[in-house]
């Protein structure tokens, strides 16, 4: 592999910012492309290009100037990345992987093709078509493209709900009888080395379908953990992905594991790894795309990660309250994303809480959950 | 305390860079002043001013635009900081503390005035004056001002050495019969809360008088550790410093502790705390100057920090070799400072190695010590 000296990142949000906080430990130059000149990466990147990562020419020209292109959001212009790859640029994760994952329909077909357990589904092209599948109800409608952070997803319980359904190419997925949601972050480098992070347990905020908090390690049996990790490894292998990949899964009440969906990049369910694992997901992503040996993912401390969402009653210039109070508690690590404007439920930051046991971190989390608030 | 929204840092070297890597977790704006437009902070700061931190007008104008001024190097223009303080700006550490510490003669008088154990010394104003004190030989001559990183220090063993002595206002200090060199980093916030980091053990490279490596925790008795921490706390109290302070000490063969010198900022002897302590020295400095509660400094993992100096046979554009090999070892964390040009013994970066015991980290260090090299 030729010497890589510069890396371009499509997307300048919080994932890019946290990636750079770690990646700047290495002697590489970083470039960021984001449409928002006030994006999270603004404060940390001296080579920020303002422009759309969905536009062919913008992505192509941005990519030309660097040795390696990576992403922190998957909704980017794939055609430009394919062209750059054709011209010999390193693009990790690979455009073909992104093209498939961008489309939740293709994701589902990938799981089926490789015998990866996933909830039953059908694909539809319009709202009209949904009526044909009402025998499957209740279902979760997921837009094939463009959804993220709980957007583009809608539960359809009965035929009356169809009038409010998305009129878009979608996946209709049977409701899984969920006992727990878990996530496994797996990394693969160009040489084919693969490593998983210990399984984490995710607790969702049902009001907005966003992760409320996350526990590492998940409170599951060793067998379940092993099986979940095997699934993640199999997916990484079959994809041949270079980079990190988050695989979100359901554990059903019957004890089955079903893959929900995946994200080909550092992920909300890996934020705690900054403090709580020997190697963080951000460092692991860099190691993977640089084709360095993957890092030890062992747990250093049990952890709880709490998403800090904008308070539901406030919009406007963000004000953080209660920080000093929260900092009294040992192992409380706030991460603000540098977003100026808060909106109801906007991801404004997160707090990782480490301790000597899961019980201890749960106790600390109770204490600080209502201490820190993002208002306006 | 009024709301602090922006912080200006005098100096843009590696200490500033590592401070920013952590400080960017909080919702604050950062500004850096450094004479070198290619300084370590260039890659991480989007508000870098090129100019001298030794120049009154430059420092004054830089300070006017921010809410709080701090430093990452102590050789700065004190008069400008005093003026800014007079006008109501927060300046931490305080100019009066910097004025004293900048001058190793005043430092020595401070130790004497407060009964803080330190090697015996005399002050001289010129080379000529040294002859009067030859009965004290052998001594270490330390320039009162401007020395750092082993520069401005010279051993004088006998009268014949005086011809090569500095012709500067200096401290002549008796040789201590050193069994071990240790360092204690202590932090004090504006409310007067004080916390120390566990004592670390420093091993010097005698060729250049720079730290070669450092062990945390130091291999000393609980009593010695407690005494060293008490000395550091006493110094922080007597200074009334706001910020972190590194106190370097000798343990003599007789078991005495003598203070060697101090630095009013994050310090080489605290780099390991990024990975190896619950709170790093950089986060602690931010907490101290923001008057937030100080963080838990407990050890997460035993650690060894290895300074990466430019190879003695090379000058020019730096090339790092052996990185990928070193990254195979669990818990190996390189930190490059982003300096383009290497020179013999220039501090180009460091590696922190964590493990489950001091023995384990020593073993890993042996393995990688000769793996990574900075050549040109």
XYZ file of C-alpha atoms in Angstrom:
752
model
C 0.000 0.000 0.000
C 1.370 3.399 -0.914
C 1.950 5.828 1.907
C -1.285 7.521 3.015
C -0.677 11.087 4.192
C -4.088 12.733 3.963
C -7.605 11.591 4.739
C -10.824 13.241 3.576
C -14.000 12.741 5.587
C -17.462 13.116 4.072
C -19.560 14.666 6.829
C -18.575 17.051 9.608
C -20.933 16.024 12.386
C -20.180 14.710 15.862
C -18.882 11.372 14.589
C -16.332 13.198 12.471
C -15.402 15.422 15.394
C -14.823 12.516 17.786
C -12.908 10.651 15.077
C -10.615 13.663 14.645
C -10.101 14.123 18.383
C -8.391 10.721 18.343
C -7.026 10.632 14.790
C -5.009 13.806 15.385
C -2.699 11.649 17.541
C -1.234 10.367 14.279
C 0.833 12.233 11.728
C -1.806 12.575 9.033
C -3.607 15.533 7.463
C -7.397 15.635 7.634
C -9.954 17.299 5.374
C -13.701 17.515 6.025
C -16.637 18.165 3.673
C -19.965 19.308 5.110
C -22.756 21.579 3.868
C -22.911 23.420 7.203
C -20.017 25.848 7.826
C -20.949 25.697 11.530
C -20.849 21.877 11.735
C -19.351 20.032 14.711
C -16.006 19.620 12.931
C -15.568 23.353 12.440
C -13.733 23.781 15.728
C -11.339 20.899 15.169
C -10.540 20.919 11.450
C -8.456 23.537 9.675
C -9.335 22.082 6.254
C -13.112 22.308 6.228
C -14.804 22.531 2.816
C -18.373 23.803 2.785
C -20.388 21.851 0.250
C -22.816 19.004 -0.235
C -21.586 15.445 0.241
C -24.572 14.420 -1.888
C -23.346 16.314 -4.955
C -21.253 14.434 -7.518
C -18.847 17.223 -8.455
C -18.374 18.413 -4.891
C -17.508 14.936 -3.626
C -15.333 14.156 -6.629
C -13.286 17.354 -6.330
C -12.997 16.998 -2.571
C -11.806 13.412 -2.952
C -9.203 14.234 -5.599
C -7.100 16.265 -3.157
C -6.613 13.496 -0.547
C -5.033 10.030 -0.455
C -7.912 8.240 1.240
C -11.612 9.046 1.586
C -13.831 7.899 4.433
C -17.260 8.886 5.743
C -19.020 9.720 8.971
C -22.478 9.602 7.350
C -23.552 7.058 4.719
C -25.946 9.262 2.750
C -23.315 10.501 0.334
C -22.852 10.589 -3.425
C -21.833 7.033 -4.303
C -21.230 7.676 -8.007
C -18.462 10.150 -7.227
C -16.880 7.684 -4.795
C -17.054 4.935 -7.405
C -15.310 7.180 -9.904
C -12.597 8.073 -7.382
C -12.121 4.389 -6.573
C -11.844 3.631 -10.302
C -9.117 6.262 -10.546
C -7.138 4.489 -7.855
C -8.112 6.413 -4.709
C -8.624 4.472 -1.521
C -12.271 4.766 -0.489
C -13.123 3.046 2.813
C -15.749 1.816 3.472
C -15.967 0.855 -0.202
C -18.623 2.498 -2.421
C -20.217 -0.900 -3.163
C -20.772 -1.464 0.560
C -22.234 2.011 0.966
C -24.518 1.545 -2.045
C -26.001 -1.564 -0.502
C -26.324 -0.226 3.044
C -27.859 3.086 1.882
C -30.837 1.026 0.769
C -32.642 -0.835 3.548
C -34.266 -3.069 0.940
C -30.882 -4.250 -0.353
C -29.729 -4.642 3.265
C -32.623 -7.039 3.900
C -31.864 -9.011 0.739
C -28.222 -9.256 1.828
C -29.253 -10.790 5.172
C -31.524 -13.275 3.404
C -28.877 -14.209 0.842
C -26.360 -15.006 3.584
C -28.681 -16.729 6.042
C -28.315 -13.933 8.549
C -31.321 -13.939 10.885
C -33.524 -10.856 10.463
C -37.240 -10.142 10.989
C -39.456 -11.246 8.040
C -40.205 -8.477 5.512
C -41.598 -7.517 2.149
C -40.542 -4.682 -0.138
C -43.056 -2.158 -1.507
C -42.661 0.720 -3.942
C -45.512 2.968 -2.827
C -48.148 3.543 -0.190
C -50.712 1.935 -2.498
C -48.842 -1.361 -2.459
C -48.974 -1.599 1.310
C -52.669 -2.570 1.186
C -51.702 -5.885 -0.440
C -49.703 -6.851 2.643
C -52.131 -6.043 5.417
C -52.114 -9.683 6.472
C -48.592 -9.076 7.821
C -49.714 -6.278 10.156
C -48.566 -4.973 12.556
C -45.380 -3.968 10.691
C -42.662 -1.342 10.860
C -42.451 0.672 7.645
C -38.884 1.734 6.907
C -38.098 3.956 3.960
C -35.477 2.213 1.846
C -33.425 5.393 1.538
C -32.643 8.518 3.507
C -33.810 7.522 6.991
C -31.606 8.019 10.059
C -31.899 8.696 13.787
C -35.455 7.377 13.958
C -36.555 9.361 10.904
C -38.067 7.446 7.960
C -39.499 4.777 10.229
C -43.206 4.376 11.074
C -45.177 1.662 12.849
C -48.283 0.488 10.960
C -50.562 -1.369 13.337
C -53.607 -1.804 11.174
C -55.053 -0.842 7.811
C -56.254 2.513 9.123
C -52.618 3.533 9.670
C -51.802 3.181 5.959
C -53.183 6.624 5.134
C -50.308 8.119 7.182
C -47.678 5.764 5.730
C -44.717 7.035 3.667
C -45.453 6.958 -0.060
C -41.936 5.755 -0.779
C -40.081 2.585 -1.661
C -40.022 0.867 1.708
C -39.430 -2.253 3.711
C -42.403 -3.605 5.669
C -40.944 -5.545 8.533
C -42.791 -7.770 10.990
C -42.734 -6.600 14.566
C -40.181 -8.560 16.512
C -41.167 -9.494 20.044
C -38.201 -7.653 21.518
C -36.686 -8.458 24.902
C -33.563 -6.368 24.379
C -31.845 -4.348 21.665
C -28.114 -4.830 21.350
C -25.337 -3.613 19.098
C -22.029 -5.082 18.035
C -19.366 -2.899 16.491
C -17.045 -4.871 14.276
C -13.997 -3.695 12.357
C -12.197 -5.178 9.377
C -8.966 -3.915 7.846
C -7.782 -4.345 4.266
C -5.686 -7.375 5.212
C -8.868 -9.079 6.405
C -8.218 -8.893 10.143
C -11.565 -8.673 11.976
C -12.304 -7.681 15.589
C -15.560 -7.048 17.441
C -16.245 -4.832 20.425
C -18.019 -6.402 23.391
C -21.813 -6.380 22.898
C -23.674 -3.348 24.251
C -27.274 -3.062 25.393
C -29.384 -0.188 24.053
C -32.366 1.378 25.751
C -34.530 3.424 23.389
C -36.596 6.500 24.062
C -39.897 5.333 22.519
C -41.126 8.908 22.017
C -38.505 9.633 19.353
C -37.074 6.193 18.514
C -33.578 7.345 19.542
C -31.162 5.609 21.883
C -31.698 6.997 25.372
C -28.845 5.164 26.975
C -26.543 2.246 26.452
C -24.810 -0.208 28.755
C -21.451 -1.848 28.184
C -21.216 -4.777 28.587
C -24.767 -5.946 27.788
C -26.447 -7.991 30.507
C -26.640 -11.177 28.424
C -25.252 -14.707 28.660
C -21.837 -15.618 27.292
C -23.511 -17.791 24.624
C -25.729 -14.951 23.429
C -22.741 -12.637 23.370
C -20.716 -15.139 21.387
C -23.525 -15.696 18.895
C -24.097 -11.952 18.398
C -20.391 -11.438 17.762
C -20.347 -14.321 15.268
C -23.179 -12.710 13.329
C -21.316 -9.385 13.213
C -18.109 -11.088 12.057
C -20.000 -12.971 9.356
C -21.538 -9.737 8.061
C -18.160 -7.978 7.993
C -16.661 -10.926 6.129
C -19.453 -11.213 3.583
C -19.371 -7.463 2.971
C -15.596 -7.390 2.849
C -15.950 -3.950 4.431
C -12.874 -1.930 5.364
C -13.653 0.214 8.408
C -15.957 -0.164 11.372
C -19.532 -1.375 11.059
C -22.243 -1.175 13.713
C -24.708 -4.074 13.646
C -27.907 -3.443 15.600
C -29.793 -6.563 16.654
C -32.920 -7.586 18.529
C -32.965 -10.322 21.115
C -36.529 -11.652 21.054
C -38.428 -12.871 24.078
C -37.841 -16.403 22.771
C -34.081 -15.757 22.843
C -33.517 -15.509 19.087
C -31.152 -12.886 17.704
C -32.380 -10.950 14.660
C -30.374 -8.327 12.817
C -32.224 -5.015 12.678
C -29.907 -2.864 10.606
C -26.332 -1.774 10.190
C -24.286 1.388 9.794
C -20.905 1.346 8.006
C -19.122 3.830 10.285
C -18.541 4.770 13.926
C -21.909 4.703 15.657
C -23.833 6.080 18.612
C -23.614 2.628 20.213
C -19.813 2.895 20.342
C -19.335 6.324 21.927
C -18.585 4.826 25.352
C -15.506 3.098 23.889
C -13.595 6.418 24.098
C -13.331 5.985 27.850
C -14.435 2.412 28.459
C -12.390 0.226 26.079
C -8.652 -0.111 25.437
C -9.242 0.984 21.833
C -12.127 3.298 20.900
C -14.315 2.753 17.845
C -12.771 5.914 16.355
C -9.216 4.667 16.723
C -10.351 1.274 15.405
C -11.853 2.896 12.321
C -8.569 4.692 11.643
C -6.582 1.485 12.159
C -8.916 -0.365 9.784
C -8.810 2.162 6.939
C -5.034 2.657 7.330
C -4.599 -1.131 7.266
C -2.836 -1.050 10.633
C -3.275 -3.935 13.082
C -6.670 -3.663 14.801
C -6.621 -2.618 18.456
C -7.544 -4.550 21.565
C -11.257 -3.878 22.232
C -11.307 -5.190 25.803
C -13.383 -3.359 28.363
C -11.424 -1.133 30.743
C -14.450 -0.152 32.865
C -18.168 -0.919 32.703
C -19.959 2.099 31.250
C -23.267 3.757 30.568
C -23.640 6.225 27.717
C -26.435 8.748 27.995
C -27.473 10.698 24.913
C -28.002 14.376 25.653
C -30.996 15.417 23.593
C -32.329 18.940 23.322
C -35.098 19.425 25.897
C -38.482 18.883 24.254
C -39.773 22.319 25.285
C -36.902 24.430 23.914
C -35.622 25.589 20.540
C -32.901 28.167 19.913
C -29.386 28.978 21.068
C -28.389 26.068 23.286
C -27.701 26.584 26.984
C -26.342 23.739 29.098
C -27.341 23.649 32.743
C -26.115 21.456 35.580
C -22.698 20.657 34.132
C -20.690 21.604 37.188
C -22.980 19.536 39.431
C -22.607 16.480 37.185
C -18.822 16.809 37.114
C -18.725 16.117 40.854
C -19.417 12.461 40.123
C -16.308 10.348 39.385
C -16.041 9.026 35.841
C -18.609 11.400 34.315
C -17.390 12.476 30.869
C -19.545 14.912 28.892
C -19.017 15.279 25.151
C -20.677 18.303 23.556
C -21.014 18.251 19.818
C -20.625 21.985 19.356
C -24.052 22.550 17.820
C -25.160 26.104 18.397
C -28.893 25.558 18.016
C -30.961 23.148 20.101
C -34.282 21.641 18.987
C -36.565 19.173 20.740
C -34.728 15.823 20.899
C -31.766 17.001 18.790
C -28.605 15.060 19.681
C -26.566 17.800 21.356
C -24.015 15.593 23.072
C -23.584 12.567 25.253
C -22.199 11.661 28.639
C -20.222 8.525 29.299
C -20.260 7.318 32.877
C -17.722 4.706 33.929
C -17.591 2.811 37.191
C -16.470 -0.448 38.725
C -19.710 -2.331 38.022
C -22.891 -2.033 35.971
C -24.794 -1.399 39.214
C -22.493 1.491 40.067
C -22.872 3.149 36.655
C -26.652 2.729 36.754
C -26.708 4.417 40.145
C -24.540 7.317 38.964
C -26.711 7.695 35.843
C -29.844 8.065 37.956
C -28.109 10.825 39.880
C -27.059 12.855 36.862
C -29.854 12.065 34.399
C -31.880 15.017 35.574
C -28.929 17.207 36.474
C -27.742 18.133 32.984
C -30.230 19.767 30.637
C -29.971 21.374 27.235
C -32.376 24.297 27.059
C -32.450 27.581 25.152
C -18.216 33.962 38.180
C -19.485 35.316 34.911
C -20.060 32.826 32.144
C -16.818 31.882 30.381
C -17.377 31.169 26.690
C -13.947 31.553 25.141
C -10.464 30.579 26.218
C -7.207 31.877 24.778
C -4.065 29.763 25.067
C -0.571 31.258 24.943
C 1.511 28.689 23.066
C 0.507 26.248 20.358
C 2.826 23.317 21.059
C 2.000 19.726 21.912
C 0.673 20.587 25.369
C -1.829 22.950 23.780
C -2.763 20.349 21.204
C -3.421 17.626 23.770
C -5.324 20.113 25.930
C -7.561 20.956 22.970
C -8.130 17.314 22.025
C -9.886 16.966 25.386
C -11.205 20.495 25.911
C -13.183 20.332 22.652
C -15.554 17.970 24.481
C -16.993 21.066 26.144
C -18.986 23.874 24.590
C -16.310 26.542 24.622
C -14.432 28.425 21.901
C -10.649 28.214 21.839
C -8.026 30.621 20.515
C -4.292 29.933 20.271
C -1.311 32.312 19.977
C 2.014 30.954 18.701
C 4.865 32.437 16.655
C 4.999 29.359 14.393
C 2.148 29.095 11.865
C 3.026 25.374 11.564
C 2.846 24.714 15.332
C 1.277 21.537 16.761
C -2.046 23.311 17.353
C -2.418 24.280 13.708
C -4.281 21.097 12.830
C -6.725 21.344 15.734
C -7.468 25.044 16.172
C -9.492 27.155 13.770
C -8.579 30.357 15.643
C -4.800 30.356 15.480
C -3.058 33.721 15.715
C 0.539 33.852 14.518
C 2.561 36.100 16.790
C 4.943 36.179 19.721
C 3.644 35.292 23.181
C 6.651 37.219 24.492
C 5.495 40.521 22.996
C 3.401 42.872 25.146
C 1.062 44.190 22.452
C 0.552 40.813 20.824
C -0.382 39.133 24.102
C -2.524 42.053 25.231
C -4.529 42.193 21.990
C -4.878 38.423 21.862
C -6.119 38.370 25.451
C -8.663 41.152 24.940
C -10.783 39.018 22.582
C -11.342 36.089 24.990
C -12.984 35.581 28.391
C -10.158 33.623 29.987
C -6.449 33.313 29.198
C -4.294 30.311 30.016
C -0.865 29.065 28.925
C 0.858 25.959 27.720
C 4.340 27.490 28.089
C 5.399 29.762 30.965
C 7.873 31.957 29.063
C 5.295 34.543 28.094
C 4.891 38.294 28.481
C 3.829 38.741 32.103
C 3.286 42.510 31.909
C 0.536 42.077 29.329
C -1.112 39.385 31.443
C -0.938 41.640 34.510
C -2.610 44.421 32.559
C -5.351 42.071 31.324
C -5.895 40.834 34.864
C -6.122 44.435 36.078
C -8.816 45.056 33.471
C -10.845 42.182 34.852
C -9.893 39.289 32.556
C -9.485 35.874 34.092
C -5.829 34.829 33.709
C -5.055 31.329 35.019
C -2.457 30.481 36.188
C -2.190 33.992 37.612
C 0.528 36.356 36.311
C 2.068 36.649 39.790
C 2.556 32.877 39.899
C 4.081 32.881 36.414
C 6.404 35.764 37.291
C 7.808 33.819 40.202
C 8.096 30.472 38.440
C 9.722 32.003 35.338
C 12.677 32.806 37.572
C 14.398 29.777 39.087
C 16.030 32.059 41.663
C 12.643 33.259 42.937
C 11.426 29.645 42.872
C 14.261 28.654 45.186
C 13.520 31.563 47.539
C 9.867 30.521 47.582
C 10.811 26.993 48.715
C 13.058 28.387 51.426
C 10.440 30.861 52.652
C 7.862 28.085 53.047
C 10.118 25.388 54.472
C 9.768 23.261 51.382
C 12.730 20.886 51.148
C 15.003 21.661 48.180
C 18.725 21.170 47.472
C 20.948 23.899 48.975
C 21.791 26.723 46.579
C 23.252 30.179 46.068
C 22.295 32.832 43.527
C 24.870 34.450 41.252
C 24.576 37.240 38.692
C 27.472 36.384 36.380
C 30.049 33.790 35.520
C 32.627 35.826 37.456
C 30.704 35.398 40.691
C 30.757 31.617 40.448
C 34.430 31.574 41.516
C 33.425 32.784 44.984
C 31.367 29.630 45.501
C 33.769 26.944 44.391
C 33.673 25.437 47.876
C 30.139 24.257 47.042
C 31.286 22.268 43.993
C 30.111 20.053 42.371
C 26.990 22.094 41.536
C 24.319 22.293 38.858
C 24.192 25.746 37.271
C 20.663 26.668 36.232
C 19.951 29.888 34.374
C 17.320 31.812 36.341
C 15.339 32.555 33.170
C 14.590 30.991 29.820
C 15.687 27.396 30.368
C 13.455 24.469 29.451
C 13.705 20.854 28.320
C 17.221 20.449 29.679
C 18.424 23.702 28.125
C 19.942 26.364 30.420
C 21.295 23.744 32.819
C 24.976 22.795 33.178
C 26.865 20.669 35.689
C 29.978 22.329 37.148
C 32.173 19.702 38.735
C 35.250 21.731 39.509
C 36.736 25.167 39.015
C 38.001 24.267 35.535
C 34.367 23.903 34.384
C 33.600 27.552 35.191
C 35.077 28.772 31.891
C 32.199 26.993 30.091
C 29.552 28.193 32.564
C 26.647 30.450 31.500
C 27.439 34.133 32.051
C 23.900 34.756 33.276
C 21.992 35.265 36.495
C 21.855 31.702 37.771
C 21.169 29.331 40.598
C 24.084 27.169 41.754
C 22.550 24.111 43.292
C 24.305 21.347 45.225
C 24.230 17.945 43.601
C 21.608 15.805 45.249
C 22.524 12.180 45.765
C 19.579 10.996 43.707
C 18.014 7.568 44.044
C 14.931 8.407 41.978
C 13.288 11.376 40.277
C 9.547 11.696 40.738
C 6.820 14.129 39.775
C 3.507 15.060 41.315
C 0.899 16.913 39.295
C -1.420 18.902 41.498
C -4.425 21.001 40.519
C -6.201 23.798 42.342
C -9.388 25.524 41.226
C -10.544 29.039 42.091
C -12.694 27.757 44.948
C -9.557 26.317 46.538
C -10.256 22.635 45.869
C -6.937 20.786 45.473
C -6.229 17.323 44.055
C -3.001 15.512 43.243
C -2.307 12.812 40.672
C -0.607 9.645 41.885
C 3.198 10.072 41.983
C 5.089 9.081 38.835
C 8.672 7.930 38.470
C 10.851 9.579 35.809
C 13.836 8.045 34.090
C 16.071 10.611 32.384
C 18.171 10.284 29.266
C 21.480 11.613 30.660
C 22.771 12.532 27.205
C 20.204 15.319 26.773
C 18.728 15.738 30.285
C 15.237 14.918 28.969
C 12.750 12.432 30.354
C 13.273 9.137 28.544
C 10.365 7.360 30.124
C 8.022 7.544 33.053
C 6.205 4.991 35.167
C 2.833 5.407 36.828
C 2.545 4.639 39.669
C 6.070 5.229 40.989
C 7.683 2.238 42.697
C 7.859 3.904 46.133
C 6.402 3.247 49.578
C 2.991 4.549 50.587
C 4.657 6.891 53.092
C 6.952 8.396 50.479
C 4.015 8.803 48.126
C 1.959 10.497 50.814
C 4.802 12.846 51.737
C 5.443 13.795 48.099
C 1.760 14.568 47.620
C 1.697 16.668 50.783
C 4.586 18.747 49.481
C 2.779 19.311 46.162
C -0.436 20.303 47.954
C 1.462 22.718 50.196
C 3.081 24.376 47.173
C -0.267 24.724 45.380
C -1.792 26.226 48.508
C 1.021 28.664 49.168
C 1.021 29.751 45.524
C -2.756 29.947 45.405
C -2.362 28.801 41.805
C -5.419 28.173 39.629
C -4.651 25.402 37.139
C -2.392 22.387 37.180
C 1.165 22.474 38.473
C 3.847 19.828 37.986
C 6.256 19.497 40.892
C 9.443 17.573 40.082
C 11.263 16.103 43.064
C 14.342 14.070 43.904
C 14.306 11.145 46.286
C 17.842 10.974 47.677
C 19.665 7.792 48.551
C 19.038 8.661 52.191
C 15.302 8.745 51.482
C 14.792 12.506 51.698
C 12.495 14.254 49.238
C 13.805 17.493 47.711
C 11.869 19.691 45.309
C 13.792 20.203 42.086
C 11.526 22.574 40.170
C 7.977 23.187 39.084
C 5.975 24.007 35.962
C 2.625 25.833 36.174
C 0.859 23.893 33.413
C 0.232 20.420 31.998
C 3.570 18.639 31.903
C 5.467 15.855 30.183
C 5.179 13.846 33.409
C 1.389 13.811 33.070
C 0.935 12.669 29.468
C 0.113 9.111 30.508
C -2.970 10.382 32.370
C -4.842 10.620 29.017
C -5.162 6.839 28.970
C -4.130 5.784 32.447
C -6.173 7.910 34.890
C -9.893 8.567 35.248
C -9.243 12.266 34.625
C -6.306 13.426 32.493
C -4.081 16.353 33.435
C -5.555 18.253 30.468
C -9.138 17.792 31.616
C -8.038 18.656 35.165
C -6.465 21.892 33.961
C -9.708 22.837 32.204
C -11.749 21.964 35.296
C -9.410 24.044 37.462
C -9.437 27.188 35.316
C -13.212 26.920 34.719
C -13.704 26.517 38.489
C -15.518 23.226 37.955
C -15.158 20.425 40.517
C -11.791 18.695 40.089
C -11.878 15.209 38.599
C -11.018 11.854 40.128
C -7.314 11.223 39.432
C -7.337 7.510 40.287
C -5.269 5.169 38.168
C -7.218 3.116 35.629
C -4.203 1.098 34.435
C -0.499 1.093 35.277
C 1.365 2.887 32.501
C 4.708 3.706 30.988
C 5.150 6.847 28.899
C 7.986 6.838 26.404
C 9.107 10.134 24.866
C 9.689 9.837 21.126
C 12.724 11.960 20.407
C 14.105 12.648 16.959
C 16.852 10.109 16.198
C 20.251 11.605 16.985
C 21.582 10.993 13.467
C 18.777 12.665 11.508
C 17.549 16.200 10.758
C 14.901 17.176 8.243
C 11.382 16.187 7.249
C 10.299 13.645 9.832
C 9.554 10.044 8.843
C 8.122 7.633 11.380
C 9.068 3.978 11.021
C 7.778 0.913 12.832
C 4.360 2.310 13.756
C 2.322 -0.589 12.413
C 4.546 -3.093 14.216
C 4.165 -1.241 17.520
C 0.379 -1.066 17.145
C 0.213 -4.862 17.368
C 0.860 -4.609 21.090
C -2.276 -4.103 23.238
C -2.520 -0.747 24.987
C 0.114 1.033 22.871
C -1.035 4.604 22.196
C 1.189 6.832 20.063
C 0.720 10.609 20.170
C 2.456 12.531 17.397
C 2.859 16.226 17.912
C 2.529 17.149 14.252
C 5.980 18.689 13.951
C 7.137 18.547 10.363
C 10.873 18.796 11.017
C 12.861 16.405 13.174
C 16.174 17.268 14.854
C 18.389 15.159 17.115
C 16.496 14.611 20.393
C 13.593 16.902 19.449
C 10.386 15.843 21.216
C 8.368 14.546 18.259
C 5.749 12.623 20.188
C 5.244 10.087 22.920
C 3.792 6.634 23.363
C 1.756 5.624 26.360
C 1.730 1.911 27.115
C -0.871 0.588 29.531
C -1.082 -2.882 31.011
C -2.269 -4.794 34.024
C 0.938 -4.379 36.016
C 4.155 -2.374 36.040
C 6.015 -5.542 35.037
C 3.763 -5.970 32.018
C 4.220 -2.395 30.808
C 7.988 -2.617 31.277
C 8.031 -5.767 29.165
C 5.917 -4.184 26.409
C 8.142 -1.080 26.473
C 11.248 -3.191 25.885
C 9.532 -4.715 22.870
C 8.547 -1.453 21.221
C 11.369 0.839 22.363
C 13.426 0.022 19.304
C 10.481 -0.549 16.992
C 9.365 3.043 16.476
C 11.912 5.537 15.191
C 11.745 9.122 14.010
C 14.198 9.620 11.178
C 14.363 11.919 8.141
